[in-house]
GROMACS .gro file of C-alpha atoms in nm:
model
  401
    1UNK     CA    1   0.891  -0.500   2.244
    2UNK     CA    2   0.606  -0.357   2.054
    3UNK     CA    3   0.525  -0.057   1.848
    4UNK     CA    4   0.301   0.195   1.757
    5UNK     CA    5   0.253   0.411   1.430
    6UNK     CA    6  -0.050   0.609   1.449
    7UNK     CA    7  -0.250   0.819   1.164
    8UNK     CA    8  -0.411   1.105   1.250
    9UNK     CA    9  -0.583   1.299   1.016
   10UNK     CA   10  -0.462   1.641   1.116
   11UNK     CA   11  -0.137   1.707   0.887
   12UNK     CA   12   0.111   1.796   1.161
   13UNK     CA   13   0.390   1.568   1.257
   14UNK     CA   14   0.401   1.532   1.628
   15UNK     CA   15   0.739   1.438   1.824
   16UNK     CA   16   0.737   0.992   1.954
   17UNK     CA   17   0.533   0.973   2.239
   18UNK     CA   18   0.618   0.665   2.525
   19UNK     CA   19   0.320   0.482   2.587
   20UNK     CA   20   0.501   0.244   2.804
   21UNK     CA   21   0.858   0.032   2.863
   22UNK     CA   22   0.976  -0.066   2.500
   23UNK     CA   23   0.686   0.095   2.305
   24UNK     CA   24   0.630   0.463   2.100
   25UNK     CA   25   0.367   0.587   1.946
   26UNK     CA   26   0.462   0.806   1.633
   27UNK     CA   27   0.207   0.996   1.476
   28UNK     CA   28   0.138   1.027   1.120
   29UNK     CA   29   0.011   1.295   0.880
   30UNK     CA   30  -0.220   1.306   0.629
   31UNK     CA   31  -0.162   1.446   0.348
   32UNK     CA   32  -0.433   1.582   0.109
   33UNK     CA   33  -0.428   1.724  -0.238
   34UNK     CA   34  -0.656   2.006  -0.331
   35UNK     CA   35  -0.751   1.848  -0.680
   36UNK     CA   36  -0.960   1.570  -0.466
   37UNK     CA   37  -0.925   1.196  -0.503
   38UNK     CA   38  -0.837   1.082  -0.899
   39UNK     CA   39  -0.991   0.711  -0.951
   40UNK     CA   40  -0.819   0.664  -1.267
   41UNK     CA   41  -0.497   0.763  -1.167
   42UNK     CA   42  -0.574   0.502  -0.869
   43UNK     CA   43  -0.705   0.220  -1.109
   44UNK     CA   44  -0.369   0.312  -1.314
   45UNK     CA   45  -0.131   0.267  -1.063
   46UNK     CA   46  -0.212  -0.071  -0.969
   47UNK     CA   47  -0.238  -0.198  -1.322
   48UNK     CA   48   0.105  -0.081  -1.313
   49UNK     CA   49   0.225  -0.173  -0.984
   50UNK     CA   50   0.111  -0.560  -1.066
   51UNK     CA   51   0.304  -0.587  -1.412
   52UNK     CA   52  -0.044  -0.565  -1.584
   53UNK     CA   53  -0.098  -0.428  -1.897
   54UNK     CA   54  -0.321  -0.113  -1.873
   55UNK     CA   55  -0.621  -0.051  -2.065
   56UNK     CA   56  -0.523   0.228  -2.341
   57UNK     CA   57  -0.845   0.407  -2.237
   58UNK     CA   58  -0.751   0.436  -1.875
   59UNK     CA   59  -0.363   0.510  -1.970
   60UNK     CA   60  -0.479   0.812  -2.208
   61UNK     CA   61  -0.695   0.922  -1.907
   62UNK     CA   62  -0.419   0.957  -1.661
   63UNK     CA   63  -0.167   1.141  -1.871
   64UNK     CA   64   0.044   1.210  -2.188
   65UNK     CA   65   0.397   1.231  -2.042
   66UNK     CA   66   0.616   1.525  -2.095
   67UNK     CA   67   0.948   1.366  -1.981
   68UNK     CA   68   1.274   1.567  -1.875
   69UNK     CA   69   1.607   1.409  -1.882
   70UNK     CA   70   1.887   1.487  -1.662
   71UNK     CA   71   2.181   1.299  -1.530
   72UNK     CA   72   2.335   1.265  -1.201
   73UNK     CA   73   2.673   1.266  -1.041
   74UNK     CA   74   2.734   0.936  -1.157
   75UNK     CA   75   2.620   0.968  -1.503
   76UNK     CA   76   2.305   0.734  -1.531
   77UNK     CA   77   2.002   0.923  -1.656
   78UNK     CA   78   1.714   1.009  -1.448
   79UNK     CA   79   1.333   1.070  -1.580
   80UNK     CA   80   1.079   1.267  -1.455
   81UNK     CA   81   0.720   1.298  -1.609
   82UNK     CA   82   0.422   1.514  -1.525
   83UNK     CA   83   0.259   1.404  -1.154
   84UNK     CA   84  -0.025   1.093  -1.237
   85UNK     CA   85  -0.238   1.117  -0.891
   86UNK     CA   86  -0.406   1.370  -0.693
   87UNK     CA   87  -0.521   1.177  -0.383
   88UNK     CA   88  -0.496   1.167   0.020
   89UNK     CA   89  -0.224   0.979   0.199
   90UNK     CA   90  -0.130   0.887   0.524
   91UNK     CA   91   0.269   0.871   0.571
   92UNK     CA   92   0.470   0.786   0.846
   93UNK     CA   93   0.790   0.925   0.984
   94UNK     CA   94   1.117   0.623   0.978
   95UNK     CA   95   1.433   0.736   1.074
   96UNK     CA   96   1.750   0.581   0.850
   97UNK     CA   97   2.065   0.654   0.984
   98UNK     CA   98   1.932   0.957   1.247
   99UNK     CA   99   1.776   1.105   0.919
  100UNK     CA  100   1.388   1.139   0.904
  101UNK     CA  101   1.180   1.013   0.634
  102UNK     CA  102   0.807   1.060   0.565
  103UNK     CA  103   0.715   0.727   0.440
  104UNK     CA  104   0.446   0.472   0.248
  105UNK     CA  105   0.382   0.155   0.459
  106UNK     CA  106   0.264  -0.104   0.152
  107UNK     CA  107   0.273  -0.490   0.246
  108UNK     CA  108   0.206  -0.573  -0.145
  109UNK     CA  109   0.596  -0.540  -0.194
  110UNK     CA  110   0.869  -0.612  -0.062
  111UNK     CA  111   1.172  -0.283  -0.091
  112UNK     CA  112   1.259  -0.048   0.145
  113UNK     CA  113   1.403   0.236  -0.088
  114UNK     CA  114   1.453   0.650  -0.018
  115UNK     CA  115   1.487   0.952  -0.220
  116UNK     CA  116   1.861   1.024  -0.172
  117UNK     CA  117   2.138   1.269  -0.272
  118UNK     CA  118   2.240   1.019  -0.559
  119UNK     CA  119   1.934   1.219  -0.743
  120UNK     CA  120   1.969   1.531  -0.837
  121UNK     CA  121   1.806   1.850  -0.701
  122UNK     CA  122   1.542   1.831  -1.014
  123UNK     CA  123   1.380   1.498  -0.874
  124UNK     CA  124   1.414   1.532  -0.499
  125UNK     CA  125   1.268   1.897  -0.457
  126UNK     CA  126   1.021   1.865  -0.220
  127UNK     CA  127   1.166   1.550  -0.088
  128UNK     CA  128   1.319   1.489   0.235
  129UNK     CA  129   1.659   1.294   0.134
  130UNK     CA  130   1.845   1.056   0.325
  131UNK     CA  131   2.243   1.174   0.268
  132UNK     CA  132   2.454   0.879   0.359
  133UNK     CA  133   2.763   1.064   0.402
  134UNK     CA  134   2.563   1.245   0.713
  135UNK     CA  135   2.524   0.866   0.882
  136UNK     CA  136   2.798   0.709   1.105
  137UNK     CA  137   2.634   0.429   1.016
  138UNK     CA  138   2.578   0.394   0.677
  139UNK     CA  139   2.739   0.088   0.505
  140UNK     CA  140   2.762   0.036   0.105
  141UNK     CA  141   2.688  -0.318  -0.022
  142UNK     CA  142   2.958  -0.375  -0.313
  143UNK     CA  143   2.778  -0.428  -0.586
  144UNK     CA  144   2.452  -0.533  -0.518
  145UNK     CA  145   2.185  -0.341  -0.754
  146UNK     CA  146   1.788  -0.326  -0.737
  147UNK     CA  147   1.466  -0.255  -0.962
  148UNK     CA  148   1.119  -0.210  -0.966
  149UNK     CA  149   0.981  -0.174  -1.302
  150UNK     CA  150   0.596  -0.175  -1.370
  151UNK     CA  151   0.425  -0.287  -1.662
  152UNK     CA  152   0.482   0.020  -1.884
  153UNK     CA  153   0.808   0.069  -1.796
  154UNK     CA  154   0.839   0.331  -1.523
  155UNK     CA  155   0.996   0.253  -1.236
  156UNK     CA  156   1.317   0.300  -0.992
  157UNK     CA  157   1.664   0.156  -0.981
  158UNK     CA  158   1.992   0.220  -0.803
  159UNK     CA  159   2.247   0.110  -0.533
  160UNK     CA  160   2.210  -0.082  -0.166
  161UNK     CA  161   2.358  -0.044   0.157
  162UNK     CA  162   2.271  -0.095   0.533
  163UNK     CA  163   2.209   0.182   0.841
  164UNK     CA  164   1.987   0.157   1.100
  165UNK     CA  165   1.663   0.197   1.061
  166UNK     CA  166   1.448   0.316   1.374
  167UNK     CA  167   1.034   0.276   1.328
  168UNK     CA  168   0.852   0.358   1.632
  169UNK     CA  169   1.153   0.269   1.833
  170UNK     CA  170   1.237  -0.064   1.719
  171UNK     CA  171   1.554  -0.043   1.583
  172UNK     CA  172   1.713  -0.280   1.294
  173UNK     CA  173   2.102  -0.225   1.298
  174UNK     CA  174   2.207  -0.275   0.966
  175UNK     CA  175   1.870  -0.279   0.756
  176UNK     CA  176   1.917  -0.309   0.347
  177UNK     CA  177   1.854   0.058   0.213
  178UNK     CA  178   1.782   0.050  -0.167
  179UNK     CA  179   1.884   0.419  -0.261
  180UNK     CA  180   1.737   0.534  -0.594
  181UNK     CA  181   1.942   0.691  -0.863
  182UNK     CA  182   1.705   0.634  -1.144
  183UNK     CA  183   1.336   0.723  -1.098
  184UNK     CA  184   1.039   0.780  -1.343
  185UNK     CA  185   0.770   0.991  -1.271
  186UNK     CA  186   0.527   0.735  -1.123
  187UNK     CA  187   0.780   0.757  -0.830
  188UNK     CA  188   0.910   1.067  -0.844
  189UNK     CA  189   0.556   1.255  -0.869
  190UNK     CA  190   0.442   1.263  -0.503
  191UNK     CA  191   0.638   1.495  -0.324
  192UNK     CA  192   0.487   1.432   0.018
  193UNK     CA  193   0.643   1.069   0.003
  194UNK     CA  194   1.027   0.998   0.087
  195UNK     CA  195   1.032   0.654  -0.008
  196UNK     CA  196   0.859   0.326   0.039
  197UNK     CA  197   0.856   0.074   0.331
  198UNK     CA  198   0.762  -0.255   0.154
  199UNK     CA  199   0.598  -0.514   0.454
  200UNK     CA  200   0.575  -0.823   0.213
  201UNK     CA  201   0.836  -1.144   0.224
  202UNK     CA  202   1.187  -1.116   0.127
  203UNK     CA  203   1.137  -1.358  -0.159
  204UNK     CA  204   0.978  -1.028  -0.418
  205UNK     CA  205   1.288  -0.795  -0.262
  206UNK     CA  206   1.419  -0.703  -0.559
  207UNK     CA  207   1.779  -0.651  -0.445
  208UNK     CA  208   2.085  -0.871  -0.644
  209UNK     CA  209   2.273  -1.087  -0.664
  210UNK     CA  210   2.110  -1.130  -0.323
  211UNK     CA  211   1.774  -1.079  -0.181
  212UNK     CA  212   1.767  -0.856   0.108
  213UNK     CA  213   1.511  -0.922   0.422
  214UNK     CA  214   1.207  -0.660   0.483
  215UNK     CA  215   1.203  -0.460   0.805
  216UNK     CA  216   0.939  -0.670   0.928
  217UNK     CA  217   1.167  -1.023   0.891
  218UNK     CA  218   1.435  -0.841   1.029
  219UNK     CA  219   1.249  -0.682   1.355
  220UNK     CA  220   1.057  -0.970   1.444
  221UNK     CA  221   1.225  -1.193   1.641
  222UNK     CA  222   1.278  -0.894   1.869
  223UNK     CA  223   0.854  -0.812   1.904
  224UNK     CA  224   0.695  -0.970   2.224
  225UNK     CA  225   0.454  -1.123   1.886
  226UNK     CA  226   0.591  -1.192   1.593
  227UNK     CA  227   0.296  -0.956   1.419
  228UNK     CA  228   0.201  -0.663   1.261
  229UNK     CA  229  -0.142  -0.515   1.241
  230UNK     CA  230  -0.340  -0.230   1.018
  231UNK     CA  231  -0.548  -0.016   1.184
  232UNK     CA  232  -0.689   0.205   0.868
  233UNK     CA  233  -1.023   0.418   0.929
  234UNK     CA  234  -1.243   0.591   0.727
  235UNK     CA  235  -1.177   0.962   0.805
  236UNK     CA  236  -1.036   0.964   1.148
  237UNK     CA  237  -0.729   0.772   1.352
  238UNK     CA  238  -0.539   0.483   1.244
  239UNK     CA  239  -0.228   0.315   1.285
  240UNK     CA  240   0.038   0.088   1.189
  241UNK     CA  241   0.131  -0.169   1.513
  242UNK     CA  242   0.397  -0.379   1.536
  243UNK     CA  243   0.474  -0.688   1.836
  244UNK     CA  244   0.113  -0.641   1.971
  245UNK     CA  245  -0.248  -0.693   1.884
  246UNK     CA  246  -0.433  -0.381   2.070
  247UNK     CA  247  -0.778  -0.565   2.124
  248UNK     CA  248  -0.954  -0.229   2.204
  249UNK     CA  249  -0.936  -0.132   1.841
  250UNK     CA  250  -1.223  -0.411   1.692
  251UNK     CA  251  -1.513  -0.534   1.752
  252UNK     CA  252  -1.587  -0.962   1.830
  253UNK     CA  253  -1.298  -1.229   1.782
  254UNK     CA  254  -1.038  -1.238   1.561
  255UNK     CA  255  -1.074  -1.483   1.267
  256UNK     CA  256  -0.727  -1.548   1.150
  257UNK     CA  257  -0.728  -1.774   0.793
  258UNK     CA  258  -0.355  -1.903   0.694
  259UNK     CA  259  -0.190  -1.755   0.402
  260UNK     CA  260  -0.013  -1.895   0.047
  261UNK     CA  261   0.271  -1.692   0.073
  262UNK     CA  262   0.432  -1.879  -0.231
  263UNK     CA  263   0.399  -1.522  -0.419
  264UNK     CA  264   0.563  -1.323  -0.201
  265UNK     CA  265   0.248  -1.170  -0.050
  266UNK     CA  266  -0.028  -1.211   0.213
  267UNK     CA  267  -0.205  -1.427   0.013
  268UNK     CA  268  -0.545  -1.562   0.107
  269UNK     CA  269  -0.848  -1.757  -0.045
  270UNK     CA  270  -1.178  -1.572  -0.107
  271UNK     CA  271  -1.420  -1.815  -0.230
  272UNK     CA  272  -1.767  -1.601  -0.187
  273UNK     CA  273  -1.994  -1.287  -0.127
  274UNK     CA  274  -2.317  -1.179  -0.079
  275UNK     CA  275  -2.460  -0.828  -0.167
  276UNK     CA  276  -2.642  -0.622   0.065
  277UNK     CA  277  -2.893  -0.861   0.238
  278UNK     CA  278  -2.912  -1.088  -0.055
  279UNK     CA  279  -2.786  -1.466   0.002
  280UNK     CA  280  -2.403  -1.562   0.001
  281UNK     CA  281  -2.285  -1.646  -0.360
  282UNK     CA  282  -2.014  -1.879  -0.460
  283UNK     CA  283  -1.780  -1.709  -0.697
  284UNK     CA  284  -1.724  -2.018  -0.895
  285UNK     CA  285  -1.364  -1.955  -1.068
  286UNK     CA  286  -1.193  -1.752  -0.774
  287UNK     CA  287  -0.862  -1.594  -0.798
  288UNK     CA  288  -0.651  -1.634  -0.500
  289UNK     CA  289  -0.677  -1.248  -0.288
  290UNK     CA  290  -0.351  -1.004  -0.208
  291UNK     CA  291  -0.409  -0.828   0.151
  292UNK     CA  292  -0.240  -0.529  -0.018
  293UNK     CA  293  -0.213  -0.151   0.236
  294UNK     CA  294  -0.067  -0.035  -0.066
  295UNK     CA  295  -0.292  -0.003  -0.275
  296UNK     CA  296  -0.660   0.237  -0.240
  297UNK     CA  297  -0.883  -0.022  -0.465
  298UNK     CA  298  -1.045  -0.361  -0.442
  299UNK     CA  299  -0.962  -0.520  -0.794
  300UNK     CA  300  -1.161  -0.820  -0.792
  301UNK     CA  301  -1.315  -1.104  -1.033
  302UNK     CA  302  -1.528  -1.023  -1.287
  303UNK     CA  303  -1.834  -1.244  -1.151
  304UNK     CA  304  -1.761  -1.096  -0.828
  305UNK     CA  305  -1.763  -0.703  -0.989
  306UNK     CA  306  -2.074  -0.803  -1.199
  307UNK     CA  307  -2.272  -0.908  -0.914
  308UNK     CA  308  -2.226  -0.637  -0.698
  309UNK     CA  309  -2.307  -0.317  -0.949
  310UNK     CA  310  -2.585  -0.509  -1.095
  311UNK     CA  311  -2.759  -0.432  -0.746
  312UNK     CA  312  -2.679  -0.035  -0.812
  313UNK     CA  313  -2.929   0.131  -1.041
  314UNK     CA  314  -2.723   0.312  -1.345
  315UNK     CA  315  -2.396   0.155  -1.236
  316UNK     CA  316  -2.194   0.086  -1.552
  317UNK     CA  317  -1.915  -0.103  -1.704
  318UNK     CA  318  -1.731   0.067  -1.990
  319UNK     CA  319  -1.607  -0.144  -2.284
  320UNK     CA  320  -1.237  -0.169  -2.068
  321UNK     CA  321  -1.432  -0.273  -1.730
  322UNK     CA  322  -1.432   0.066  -1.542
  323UNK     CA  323  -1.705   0.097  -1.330
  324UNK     CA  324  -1.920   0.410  -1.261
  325UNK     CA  325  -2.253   0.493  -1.083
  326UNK     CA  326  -2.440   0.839  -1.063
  327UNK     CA  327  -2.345   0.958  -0.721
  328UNK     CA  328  -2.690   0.974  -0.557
  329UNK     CA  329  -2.710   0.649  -0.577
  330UNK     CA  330  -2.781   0.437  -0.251
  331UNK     CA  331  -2.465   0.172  -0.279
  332UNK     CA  332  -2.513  -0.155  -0.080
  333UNK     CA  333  -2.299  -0.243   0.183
  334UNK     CA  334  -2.081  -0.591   0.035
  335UNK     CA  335  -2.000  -0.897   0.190
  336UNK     CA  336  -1.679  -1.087   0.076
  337UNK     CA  337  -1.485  -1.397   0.199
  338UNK     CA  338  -1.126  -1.397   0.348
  339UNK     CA  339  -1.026  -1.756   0.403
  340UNK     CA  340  -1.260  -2.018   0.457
  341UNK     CA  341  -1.501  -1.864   0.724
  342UNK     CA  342  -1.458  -1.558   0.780
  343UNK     CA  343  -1.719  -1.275   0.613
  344UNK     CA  344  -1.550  -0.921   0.617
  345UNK     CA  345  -1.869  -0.641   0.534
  346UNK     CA  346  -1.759  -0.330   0.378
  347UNK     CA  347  -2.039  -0.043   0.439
  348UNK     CA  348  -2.159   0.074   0.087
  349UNK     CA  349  -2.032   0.407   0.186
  350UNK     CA  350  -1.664   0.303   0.143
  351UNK     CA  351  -1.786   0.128  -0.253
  352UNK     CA  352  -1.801   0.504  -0.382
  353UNK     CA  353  -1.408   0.580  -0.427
  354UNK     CA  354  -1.407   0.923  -0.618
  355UNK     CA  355  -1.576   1.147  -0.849
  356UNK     CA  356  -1.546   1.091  -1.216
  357UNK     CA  357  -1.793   1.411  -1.326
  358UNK     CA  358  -2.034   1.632  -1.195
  359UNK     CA  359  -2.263   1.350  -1.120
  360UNK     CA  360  -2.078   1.048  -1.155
  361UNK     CA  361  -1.888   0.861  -0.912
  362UNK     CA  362  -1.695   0.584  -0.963
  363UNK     CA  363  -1.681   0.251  -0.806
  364UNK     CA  364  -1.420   0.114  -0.511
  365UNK     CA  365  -1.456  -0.219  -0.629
  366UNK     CA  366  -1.309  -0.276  -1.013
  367UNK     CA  367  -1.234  -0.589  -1.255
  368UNK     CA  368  -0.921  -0.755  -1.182
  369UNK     CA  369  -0.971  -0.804  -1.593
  370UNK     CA  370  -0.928  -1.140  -1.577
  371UNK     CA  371  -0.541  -1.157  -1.413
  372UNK     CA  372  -0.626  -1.461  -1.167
  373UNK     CA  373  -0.537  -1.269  -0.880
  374UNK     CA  374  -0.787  -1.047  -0.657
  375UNK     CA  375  -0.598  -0.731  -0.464
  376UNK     CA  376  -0.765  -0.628  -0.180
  377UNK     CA  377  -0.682  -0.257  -0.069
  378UNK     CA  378  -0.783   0.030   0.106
  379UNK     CA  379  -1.166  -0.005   0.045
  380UNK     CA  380  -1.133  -0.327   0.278
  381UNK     CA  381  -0.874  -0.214   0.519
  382UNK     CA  382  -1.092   0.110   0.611
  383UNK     CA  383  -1.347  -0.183   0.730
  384UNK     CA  384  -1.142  -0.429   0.922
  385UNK     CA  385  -0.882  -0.427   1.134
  386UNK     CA  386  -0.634  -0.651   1.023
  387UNK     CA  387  -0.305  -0.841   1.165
  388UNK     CA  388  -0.029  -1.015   0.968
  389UNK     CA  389   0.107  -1.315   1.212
  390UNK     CA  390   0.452  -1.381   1.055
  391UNK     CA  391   0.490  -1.648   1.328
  392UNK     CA  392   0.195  -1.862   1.233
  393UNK     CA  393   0.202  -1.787   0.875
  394UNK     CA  394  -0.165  -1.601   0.863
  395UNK     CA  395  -0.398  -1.296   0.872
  396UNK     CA  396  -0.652  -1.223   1.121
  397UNK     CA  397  -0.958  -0.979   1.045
  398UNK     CA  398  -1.180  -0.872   1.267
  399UNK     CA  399  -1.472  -0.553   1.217
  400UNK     CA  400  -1.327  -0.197   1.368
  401UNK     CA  401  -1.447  -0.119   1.716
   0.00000   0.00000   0.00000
C-alpha cells in the first residue's frame, strides 16, 4: 500500500481521490493569514519548540500575553493568550474515529494530539474537535497522561486513548490519540489547525508511563516501502507520500545519507557550504542537523550564518543574532551539506523569509545561538524533495523536478 497527501495552494478541501488499487490522494489547503508572514513569531516558535531559551528581545517582539483562565468539565485549568503568528500553512485532512481533522504534519516531534470536547467552547472555537463519545471506536488508556511543554512554559497536556486513524487511506486500528485538556496559547492560537501529527520516533512521544508509537511506526510494516517522503514547493503543489517514492517529482538520483536517530529525530551530519559560486567551506565545529517539516526556518551555526550574510550587502546581525537585509537586495543562492556527499542548493529567493519593515526583510537562515544542534526547515524542504526510509534508517534528498 502507498499513500498520497497532496498540497495545493487553493484553500478548498477536495473529497480522496483513487489514484490506483490501495492508494488516495487527499488534497490539502492552504491556509493564509491576511497580516502576511511574521519572522519573529517564526524565529519564536522554534526557540520554544526546542526547549531553548528565547532572546528577551525577540520574546518582547512577539507578544505581551493577556491570559484568560477557564476550567473544564473536569476541573483542570485551561490558558489561552493572545494569537503569536500570522503566517501561511498547509494542513491536511486525518480522519480519527470517522471524525475529520485539519492537521500539521511535523517530523521534529513525535505526538499525535487533537483539539477535543475535553476543552471548552472558549479554546476550541474555530476548531474542528474530535468527540470520542461520537466514535465506536474510541478506546481510553487508564491512566496514561502526556505533555509538551516548551521552554517558557506554554504548552499542552491531557489524557490518551486509541481509535483508528485513517490518512490517505491507510488505516491504523487502534492509534494512541493524545487528547488535550490543557492548552496555552502557543497551541491554542491557530484556529485553522486541529491538532498535530508528529512523524519523528517513538522514543520523544511524550505519552506515560508508556511511550506510545507514531503513525508512521505503526503504518509501516503495511507500506509496499517502509518510507515517507516531503514534497514541499515554493508557491504551488506539494505533498506528503507515504509507502512510495514518486520519481517524477525530482530531478537526478537520490542521495540518501544514514541518520543518528539517538535524539529522537531525523538526524543527519552537515559538515560544509559554499555561498553562491564561491568555494565549499568547512564549517569547522558543526552541530549535528534536524530534517524538521515542522518548522518554516533554517537555524544554523553561527560560522555557517556569518558566512552566508557577509556575502549580502547591508545584511545585519542584531546584538541577539537576528538577521535582516534591505529587501532589494540580490540574496545568493546557498549551498549546504546533508550527510557526507550530498550538496542540497537553496535558490537565494527562498533566504528572504518575511518582511520586518517597509524596507527590510529578514533572513531564512538564523543563528542556532550556539545550541549544538542545526534545524533544518521549510527554507530547505521548499528546495528538495526529501524521503525518510524508516527501513534503512536514512534520508534521501534529491533537487525538485
Amino acid at each position: 500500500m502507498f499513500l498520497s497527501v497532496l498540497i495545493l495552494i487553493p484553500s478548498v478541501l477536495a473529497a480522496p481521490t483513487q489514484i490506483e488499487e490501495n492508494s488516495f490522494t487527499v488534497h490539502r489547503r492552504a491556509v493564509a493569514s491576511p497580516a502576511g508572514r511574521n519572522g519573529i513569531a517564526a524565529l519564536d516558535r522554534v526557540f520554544k519548540k526546542y526547549g531553548w531559551a528565547v532572546p528577551e528581545r525577540i520574546n518582547n517582539k512577539v507578544h505581551v500575553p493577556q491570559n484568560i483562565s477557564t476550567e473544564n468539565a473536569e476541573g483542570e485549568e485551561t490558558v489561552k493568550a493572545t494569537p503569536e503568528e500570522a503566517d501561511t500553512s498547509f494542513l491536511s485532512p486525518i480522519r480519527v474515529g470517522g471524525q475529520t481533522l485539519m492537521m500539521n504534519f511535523d517530523t521534529g516531534s513525535s505526538d499525535l494530539w487533537v483539539f477535543n470536547t475535553n476543552l471548552p467552547p472558549q479554546i476550541t472555537q474555530g476548531h474542528a474537535v474530535y468527540d470520542p463519545k461520537k466514535s465506536s471506536t474510541f478506546k481510553p488508556m487508564p491512566g496514561a497522561r502526556w505533555k509538551i511543554t516548551y521552554g517558557d512554559s506554554s504548552g499542552a497536556s491531557g489524557v490518551v486513548g486509541t481509535d483508528v486513524v485513517n490518512i490517505g487511506g491507510a488505516k491504523v486500528a487502534r492509534q494512541a490519540i493524545e487528547l488535550a485538556t490543557i492548552v496555552t496559547d502557543s497551541f491554542a492560537e491557530d484556529v485553522d489547525s486541529d491538532g498535530l501529527v508528529g512523524l519523528g520516533f517513538g522514543s520523544i512521544n511524550t505519552v506515560k508511563p508508556q511511550q506510545q508509537k507514531t503513525f508512521f511506526e505503526n503504518v509501516m510494516p503495511t507500506l509496499d516501502r517502509p518510507v515517507f517522503t516531503a514534497n514541499l514547493r515554493h508557491h504551488t503543489l506539494g505533498s506528503y507520500e507515504f509507502g512510495r517514492i514518486d520519481s517524477t517529482q525530482f530531478k537526478g538520483p537520490l542521495t540518501y545519507t544514514k541518520i543518528d536517530p539517538s535524539r529522537g529525530f531525523w538526524q543527519v551530519e552537515s559538515t560544509s557550504f559554499a555561498v553562491g559560486d564561491g568555494e565549499k567551506q568547512t564549517n569547522p565545529n558543526s552541530s549535528p542537523a534536524i530534517i524538521d517539516s515542522g518548522t518554516t526556518l533554517m537555524l544554523a551555526d553561527d560560522a555557517v550564518v556569518r558566512s552566508y550574510w557577509r556575502q549580502v550587502e547591508g545584511a545585519k546581525m542584531d546584538e541577539e543574532g537576528t538577521v535582516s537585509f534591505p529587501c532589494v537586495a540580490d540574496l545568493p543562492d546557498f549551498h549546504i551539506a546533508l550527510g557526507p556527499t550530498y550538496m542540497a542548493t537553496i535558490p537565494g529567493e527562498l533566504m528572504n523569509f518575511a518582511r520586518l519593515a517597509p524596507n527590510r526583510c529578514m533572513g531564512g537562515m538564523q543563528s542556532n545561538q550556539g545550541q549544538g544542534i542545526q534545524i533544518y526547515g521549510g527554507v530547505l524542504f521548499k528546495s528538495q524533495f526529501v524521503v525518510f526510509d524508516g527501513g534503512n534508517g536514512t534520508v534521501g534528498f534529491a533537487p525538485h523536478a
